[in-house]
XYZ file of C-alpha atoms in Angstrom:
418
model
C -0.021 0.069 0.035
C 1.533 3.342 -1.086
C 0.619 6.395 1.083
C -2.796 4.865 1.927
C -3.864 4.945 -1.530
C -5.469 1.584 -1.454
C -8.243 2.859 0.672
C -11.950 1.339 0.727
C -14.016 2.950 -1.959
C -17.061 0.862 -0.938
C -17.883 -0.214 -4.368
C -17.343 -4.109 -4.966
C -14.415 -3.681 -2.630
C -16.658 -2.996 0.338
C -18.568 -6.254 0.093
C -15.604 -8.676 -0.499
C -13.257 -6.992 1.788
C -15.616 -7.582 4.815
C -16.109 -11.132 3.904
C -12.420 -11.879 4.843
C -11.652 -13.702 7.749
C -13.453 -11.829 10.912
C -10.741 -12.495 13.030
C -8.261 -10.878 10.954
C -10.788 -7.702 10.929
C -11.103 -7.445 14.611
C -7.355 -8.148 15.131
C -6.747 -5.057 12.902
C -9.024 -3.019 14.417
C -7.559 -3.640 17.849
C -4.077 -3.337 16.490
C -4.955 0.107 15.604
C -5.830 0.880 19.084
C -9.416 1.544 18.393
C -12.010 0.364 20.987
C -15.086 -1.197 20.009
C -18.269 1.142 20.343
C -21.852 -0.033 20.655
C -24.523 2.187 18.913
C -28.068 1.717 20.560
C -29.939 2.553 17.620
C -29.424 3.539 14.014
C -31.928 5.746 12.054
C -32.500 4.634 8.366
C -34.148 6.451 5.732
C -34.785 4.018 2.945
C -36.864 6.473 0.805
C -36.207 6.636 -2.856
C -35.093 9.897 -4.476
C -37.844 11.912 -6.216
C -38.038 9.581 -9.315
C -36.343 8.468 -12.490
C -37.017 10.906 -15.164
C -38.822 7.996 -16.740
C -41.337 8.265 -13.962
C -42.777 11.594 -15.239
C -44.432 9.535 -18.343
C -47.745 8.498 -17.637
C -47.814 5.887 -20.368
C -48.479 2.385 -19.240
C -45.451 0.291 -19.786
C -45.500 -3.043 -21.718
C -42.064 -3.808 -21.376
C -39.821 -2.548 -18.143
C -36.092 -2.590 -18.235
C -34.953 -2.656 -14.705
C -31.115 -1.684 -14.778
C -29.479 -3.175 -12.003
C -26.193 -1.905 -10.199
C -24.667 -1.115 -6.907
C -25.172 2.543 -7.175
C -23.428 5.370 -5.145
C -24.470 8.458 -2.871
C -25.485 11.421 -5.107
C -24.199 13.851 -2.362
C -21.731 13.527 0.834
C -25.007 13.712 3.050
C -25.795 10.300 1.872
C -22.493 8.607 2.274
C -23.193 7.414 6.185
C -26.536 5.889 5.103
C -24.773 4.139 1.982
C -22.162 2.576 4.069
C -24.651 1.531 6.696
C -26.630 -0.494 4.130
C -23.438 -2.045 3.133
C -22.482 -2.951 6.537
C -25.556 -4.361 7.736
C -26.502 -6.674 4.810
C -25.721 -10.278 5.826
C -26.195 -11.416 2.152
C -23.122 -9.645 1.070
C -21.061 -9.330 4.377
C -20.929 -11.523 7.325
C -19.676 -9.943 10.434
C -19.655 -11.288 14.066
C -22.365 -9.205 15.932
C -23.102 -7.257 12.602
C -26.054 -5.335 13.776
C -23.377 -3.682 16.192
C -20.246 -3.784 14.297
C -21.693 -3.025 11.010
C -22.785 0.508 12.002
C -19.693 0.896 14.078
C -17.335 0.583 10.673
C -19.917 2.460 8.743
C -19.414 5.435 11.128
C -15.708 5.140 11.455
C -15.314 5.114 7.488
C -17.786 7.921 6.717
C -15.522 10.996 7.068
C -12.736 9.513 4.653
C -15.352 8.320 2.131
C -16.951 11.644 2.366
C -13.677 13.319 1.648
C -13.266 11.137 -1.570
C -16.396 11.861 -2.863
C -15.969 16.038 -2.204
C -12.923 15.475 -4.238
C -14.788 14.304 -7.396
C -17.560 16.747 -7.354
C -19.444 16.047 -4.227
C -21.247 12.744 -5.068
C -21.337 9.818 -7.389
C -22.624 10.693 -11.046
C -23.509 6.839 -11.641
C -27.180 7.658 -11.367
C -27.069 10.285 -13.657
C -25.242 8.171 -16.290
C -27.674 5.373 -15.814
C -30.722 7.610 -16.326
C -29.105 8.766 -19.406
C -28.408 5.573 -20.680
C -31.995 4.361 -19.808
C -33.628 7.166 -21.690
C -31.569 6.562 -24.666
C -32.153 2.995 -24.728
C -35.766 3.002 -24.376
C -36.262 5.708 -27.323
C -34.373 3.269 -29.542
C -36.261 0.255 -28.203
C -39.638 1.916 -29.153
C -38.311 2.501 -32.665
C -36.820 -0.952 -33.179
C -39.163 -3.304 -31.498
C -42.658 -1.570 -31.683
C -44.266 -4.774 -30.815
C -43.101 -4.734 -27.389
C -43.296 -0.956 -26.858
C -44.022 1.168 -24.938
C -40.648 0.517 -23.132
C -39.953 2.078 -19.610
C -36.453 1.759 -17.829
C -36.310 1.726 -14.162
C -33.143 2.041 -11.899
C -32.502 -0.510 -9.147
C -29.577 0.365 -6.827
C -28.414 -2.094 -4.150
C -27.195 0.607 -1.653
C -28.236 3.933 -2.801
C -31.204 5.314 -3.928
C -33.381 4.206 -5.754
C -33.214 1.281 -3.833
C -34.363 -2.179 -5.497
C -37.530 -2.365 -3.223
C -38.828 0.637 -3.932
C -38.279 0.592 -7.711
C -40.216 -2.742 -7.788
C -42.792 -1.325 -6.077
C -43.047 1.451 -8.586
C -42.742 -1.213 -11.423
C -45.876 -2.834 -9.859
C -47.807 0.233 -9.635
C -47.220 0.940 -13.191
C -48.444 -2.303 -14.345
C -45.444 -3.514 -16.350
C -46.293 -6.453 -18.146
C -42.920 -8.074 -19.004
C -39.622 -7.082 -16.626
C -36.441 -7.722 -17.893
C -33.782 -7.741 -15.235
C -30.819 -5.993 -17.037
C -27.409 -6.430 -15.038
C -25.347 -3.331 -15.793
C -22.054 -5.530 -14.838
C -21.080 -6.737 -18.136
C -19.094 -9.462 -16.517
C -20.932 -11.356 -13.958
C -19.631 -11.729 -10.238
C -21.449 -13.381 -7.145
C -20.402 -10.226 -5.331
C -22.001 -7.703 -7.677
C -24.475 -9.100 -10.354
C -25.256 -12.093 -7.969
C -26.078 -9.606 -4.910
C -28.487 -7.631 -7.141
C -30.498 -10.716 -8.195
C -30.554 -11.997 -4.699
C -31.962 -8.604 -3.717
C -35.041 -9.014 -5.972
C -35.507 -12.808 -4.846
C -35.536 -11.520 -1.154
C -38.114 -9.023 -2.201
C -40.469 -11.787 -3.504
C -39.727 -14.079 -0.648
C -42.519 -12.093 1.341
C -44.728 -11.088 -1.701
C -46.572 -12.768 -4.382
C -45.385 -12.149 -7.815
C -48.596 -10.442 -9.340
C -50.355 -12.605 -11.829
C -49.869 -11.860 -15.750
C -46.157 -10.421 -15.214
C -43.276 -12.128 -17.071
C -39.720 -12.095 -15.683
C -36.623 -12.684 -17.929
C -32.971 -12.059 -17.263
C -29.913 -10.558 -18.826
C -27.199 -11.421 -16.631
C -24.146 -10.939 -18.613
C -22.745 -9.524 -21.752
C -18.988 -9.402 -21.491
C -18.405 -10.159 -25.060
C -20.955 -8.303 -27.063
C -19.416 -6.884 -30.116
C -20.586 -3.565 -29.731
C -19.476 -3.285 -26.060
C -16.087 -4.565 -27.346
C -16.196 -1.627 -30.014
C -17.028 1.073 -27.474
C -14.042 0.262 -25.530
C -11.709 0.090 -28.654
C -13.002 3.518 -29.711
C -12.252 4.915 -26.157
C -8.744 3.640 -26.289
C -8.363 5.092 -29.902
C -9.529 8.355 -28.454
C -6.856 8.367 -25.972
C -3.936 7.132 -28.387
C -4.456 9.814 -30.657
C -3.242 12.370 -27.658
C 0.224 10.539 -27.652
C 3.039 11.851 -29.792
C 3.035 9.852 -32.907
C 6.696 8.827 -32.464
C 5.723 7.254 -29.058
C 2.255 6.141 -29.731
C 3.199 2.360 -30.614
C 4.986 1.965 -27.367
C 1.969 3.114 -25.092
C 1.088 0.301 -22.603
C -2.548 -0.370 -22.307
C -3.519 -1.315 -18.855
C -7.063 -2.926 -18.615
C -7.805 -2.099 -15.063
C -10.945 -4.023 -13.251
C -11.873 -4.586 -9.719
C -10.072 -7.236 -8.057
C -11.542 -10.055 -5.901
C -10.302 -11.850 -3.112
C -8.687 -15.029 -3.940
C -11.130 -17.213 -1.923
C -13.763 -15.815 -4.069
C -12.090 -16.671 -7.308
C -11.315 -20.123 -5.951
C -14.895 -20.725 -5.133
C -15.425 -20.768 -8.950
C -16.528 -16.874 -9.429
C -16.674 -16.345 -13.276
C -15.741 -12.803 -13.194
C -11.820 -13.156 -13.966
C -12.500 -15.051 -17.058
C -15.143 -12.949 -18.243
C -13.085 -9.774 -17.985
C -10.247 -11.580 -19.554
C -12.595 -12.377 -22.444
C -13.575 -8.473 -22.887
C -9.971 -7.828 -22.992
C -8.862 -10.228 -25.564
C -11.815 -9.156 -27.920
C -10.817 -5.449 -27.584
C -7.404 -6.076 -28.304
C -8.582 -8.287 -31.278
C -10.602 -5.307 -32.468
C -7.631 -2.970 -32.169
C -5.529 -5.518 -34.255
C -3.111 -5.805 -31.283
C -1.788 -2.254 -31.951
C -0.050 -1.911 -28.575
C 1.160 -3.942 -25.741
C -1.114 -4.608 -22.936
C -1.809 -5.955 -19.625
C -5.111 -6.942 -17.439
C -4.445 -5.500 -14.053
C -6.768 -5.148 -10.751
C -7.480 -2.253 -8.697
C -9.309 -1.648 -5.220
C -7.477 -4.358 -3.357
C -8.250 -3.882 0.356
C -7.527 -5.898 3.463
C -5.028 -8.315 4.397
C -6.154 -11.455 2.637
C -4.762 -12.594 -0.690
C -6.342 -10.792 -3.853
C -6.207 -11.333 -7.506
C -3.309 -9.432 -9.059
C -1.297 -7.616 -10.457
C -2.814 -4.539 -9.068
C -3.050 -1.545 -11.134
C -0.798 0.610 -9.147
C 1.933 -2.050 -8.752
C 1.876 -2.601 -12.501
C 2.512 1.056 -12.875
C 5.499 0.752 -10.750
C 6.850 -2.418 -12.440
C 6.711 -1.142 -16.190
C 8.405 2.099 -14.804
C 11.101 0.199 -13.417
C 11.398 -1.512 -16.834
C 11.612 2.011 -18.510
C 8.321 2.302 -19.694
C 6.746 5.812 -19.489
C 3.441 6.013 -21.320
C 0.469 4.494 -20.351
C -3.473 4.384 -20.632
C -5.788 2.955 -18.006
C -9.001 1.331 -19.387
C -11.813 0.760 -16.764
C -12.719 -2.431 -18.526
C -15.511 -3.550 -16.167
C -17.307 -0.435 -15.639
C -20.152 1.369 -17.808
C -20.227 4.494 -16.145
C -18.129 6.946 -14.220
C -17.965 6.409 -10.623
C -15.718 6.925 -7.526
C -13.277 4.113 -8.856
C -12.624 5.571 -12.121
C -12.842 9.403 -10.927
C -10.964 9.132 -7.982
C -8.826 5.953 -7.809
C -7.874 5.826 -11.474
C -7.818 9.647 -12.186
C -6.682 11.213 -9.006
C -4.751 8.459 -7.200
C -2.997 6.779 -10.172
C -3.062 9.546 -13.118
C -2.082 12.285 -10.964
C -0.460 11.312 -7.657
C 1.171 8.048 -8.576
C 2.086 9.292 -11.925
C 3.904 12.323 -10.256
C 5.622 10.171 -7.705
C 6.926 7.652 -10.365
C 7.730 10.297 -13.018
C 5.554 8.889 -15.697
C 5.891 11.064 -18.897
C 2.419 10.589 -19.998
C -0.793 8.601 -18.584
C -4.255 9.058 -19.661
C -7.540 7.276 -18.756
C -10.186 6.047 -21.360
C -13.403 7.074 -20.390
C -16.217 4.510 -19.330
C -18.779 3.890 -21.948
C -21.171 6.438 -20.531
C -23.460 7.675 -23.318
C -21.165 6.801 -26.192
C -23.598 6.164 -29.363
C -22.085 2.624 -30.012
C -22.596 1.632 -26.319
C -26.232 2.757 -26.386
C -26.347 0.677 -29.535
C -24.932 -2.390 -27.670
C -27.336 -1.758 -24.728
C -30.063 -1.629 -27.535
C -29.232 -4.782 -29.312
C -28.817 -6.820 -26.087
C -32.101 -6.114 -25.060
C -33.666 -6.520 -28.756
C -31.909 -10.011 -28.812
C -33.119 -11.084 -25.663
C -36.747 -10.104 -26.602
C -36.707 -11.856 -29.604
C -35.014 -15.091 -28.096
C -36.740 -18.053 -26.477
C -34.575 -18.038 -23.792
C -35.806 -16.255 -20.694
C -32.766 -16.807 -18.364
C -28.973 -18.013 -19.154
C -28.539 -21.637 -17.789
C -25.140 -20.506 -16.508
C -26.965 -18.096 -14.563
C -28.866 -20.972 -12.803
C -25.854 -22.646 -12.056
C -24.008 -22.131 -8.714
C -20.304 -22.012 -8.239
C -18.796 -25.333 -7.538
C -17.657 -24.365 -4.181
C -20.600 -22.022 -3.450
C -21.167 -21.115 0.296
C -24.002 -19.011 0.222
C -27.317 -20.894 0.756
C -29.504 -17.779 -0.186
C -27.828 -18.062 -3.608
C -29.021 -21.655 -4.060
C -32.585 -20.679 -2.995
C -32.607 -17.576 -5.243
C -31.446 -19.666 -8.333
C -34.048 -22.120 -7.784
C -36.760 -19.452 -7.469
C -35.601 -17.988 -10.771
C -35.801 -21.167 -12.526
C -39.563 -21.739 -11.481
C -40.268 -18.081 -12.228
C -38.599 -17.671 -15.578
C -40.358 -21.199 -16.324
C -37.176 -22.779 -17.598
């Protein structure tokens, strides 16, 4: 860890970090000289934000596109509540005496995380980007697939507004006939995509699925040609900024969120799917430059999937390399791990420390026209297929230890009528 740069950003890292050996966690807390504190109560406000822009449209949707993601606080005042939801959710994080230790950790981390959000403009832009993507997606769907129109997008975040439960309530009120559960993680991981799907299952455990509603699932799309092309175009945009004499020597570092090795060894498909995306992007680019797949956001004392992005930069600089492009290959919109970790901690602070000549960061897909075409094609292809759910989605990891995951997949197999 260099100058504290590998701080917890509470995206995927928060979930998997606190799944580490809990004895290590408690030992580390005590080693830091911090005493355990008990909070008598924690006030929660699980109210949704005003609405998605789509809610202003009173047209009864035939097809609802539920866009699943982890989310992020839109302002610093929401950071504590965001962390609290993460730290008290046993489906994602298992802690001893969680009802007390979870709020303690959330409170302890709030100021540091608020500072990071302040440095990127005061909050996460992930909702803004998801809304924009949803608007553009549904506009195209209405044109291309009138038989399933009108289409309406909905945003379902795990730990920030709009929360999954409230969005599902809203969809039922709207009378959606066909709901497509569309993961916004191109590469599937039990810690991200799986958590969102489990949250939907948990919602319906205590409710009846309204009659006449059809559910179907888009759980992964790591190798979609237009997603690949979007990343390739983003990289070309950045390569054009380098002097022509040095352009061919620029090292492209594809940076994805890491996972603890214990998660990988259970059979999580995420590393393989990220690698597949990278391979196809480089094929699209005709292997124009040297490249490597690296991993960011490692936290805690346990072993994680590497090499780490910052360590890779250090290693290449020692080899005499001085020009780089960082590519957030597993993220479809900007958020704290692109805007802070990659842009500030690596492209600014670490680059200056290492004496890097030139380093640039490829933008996330965001609202790139080719990416919107990708989303549209993925949904249209799904609508026209006879497969409501991918058999891979219904298969647990070979060494899965999450009983809720098993129950969830059994429920989906029944509901999706496979």
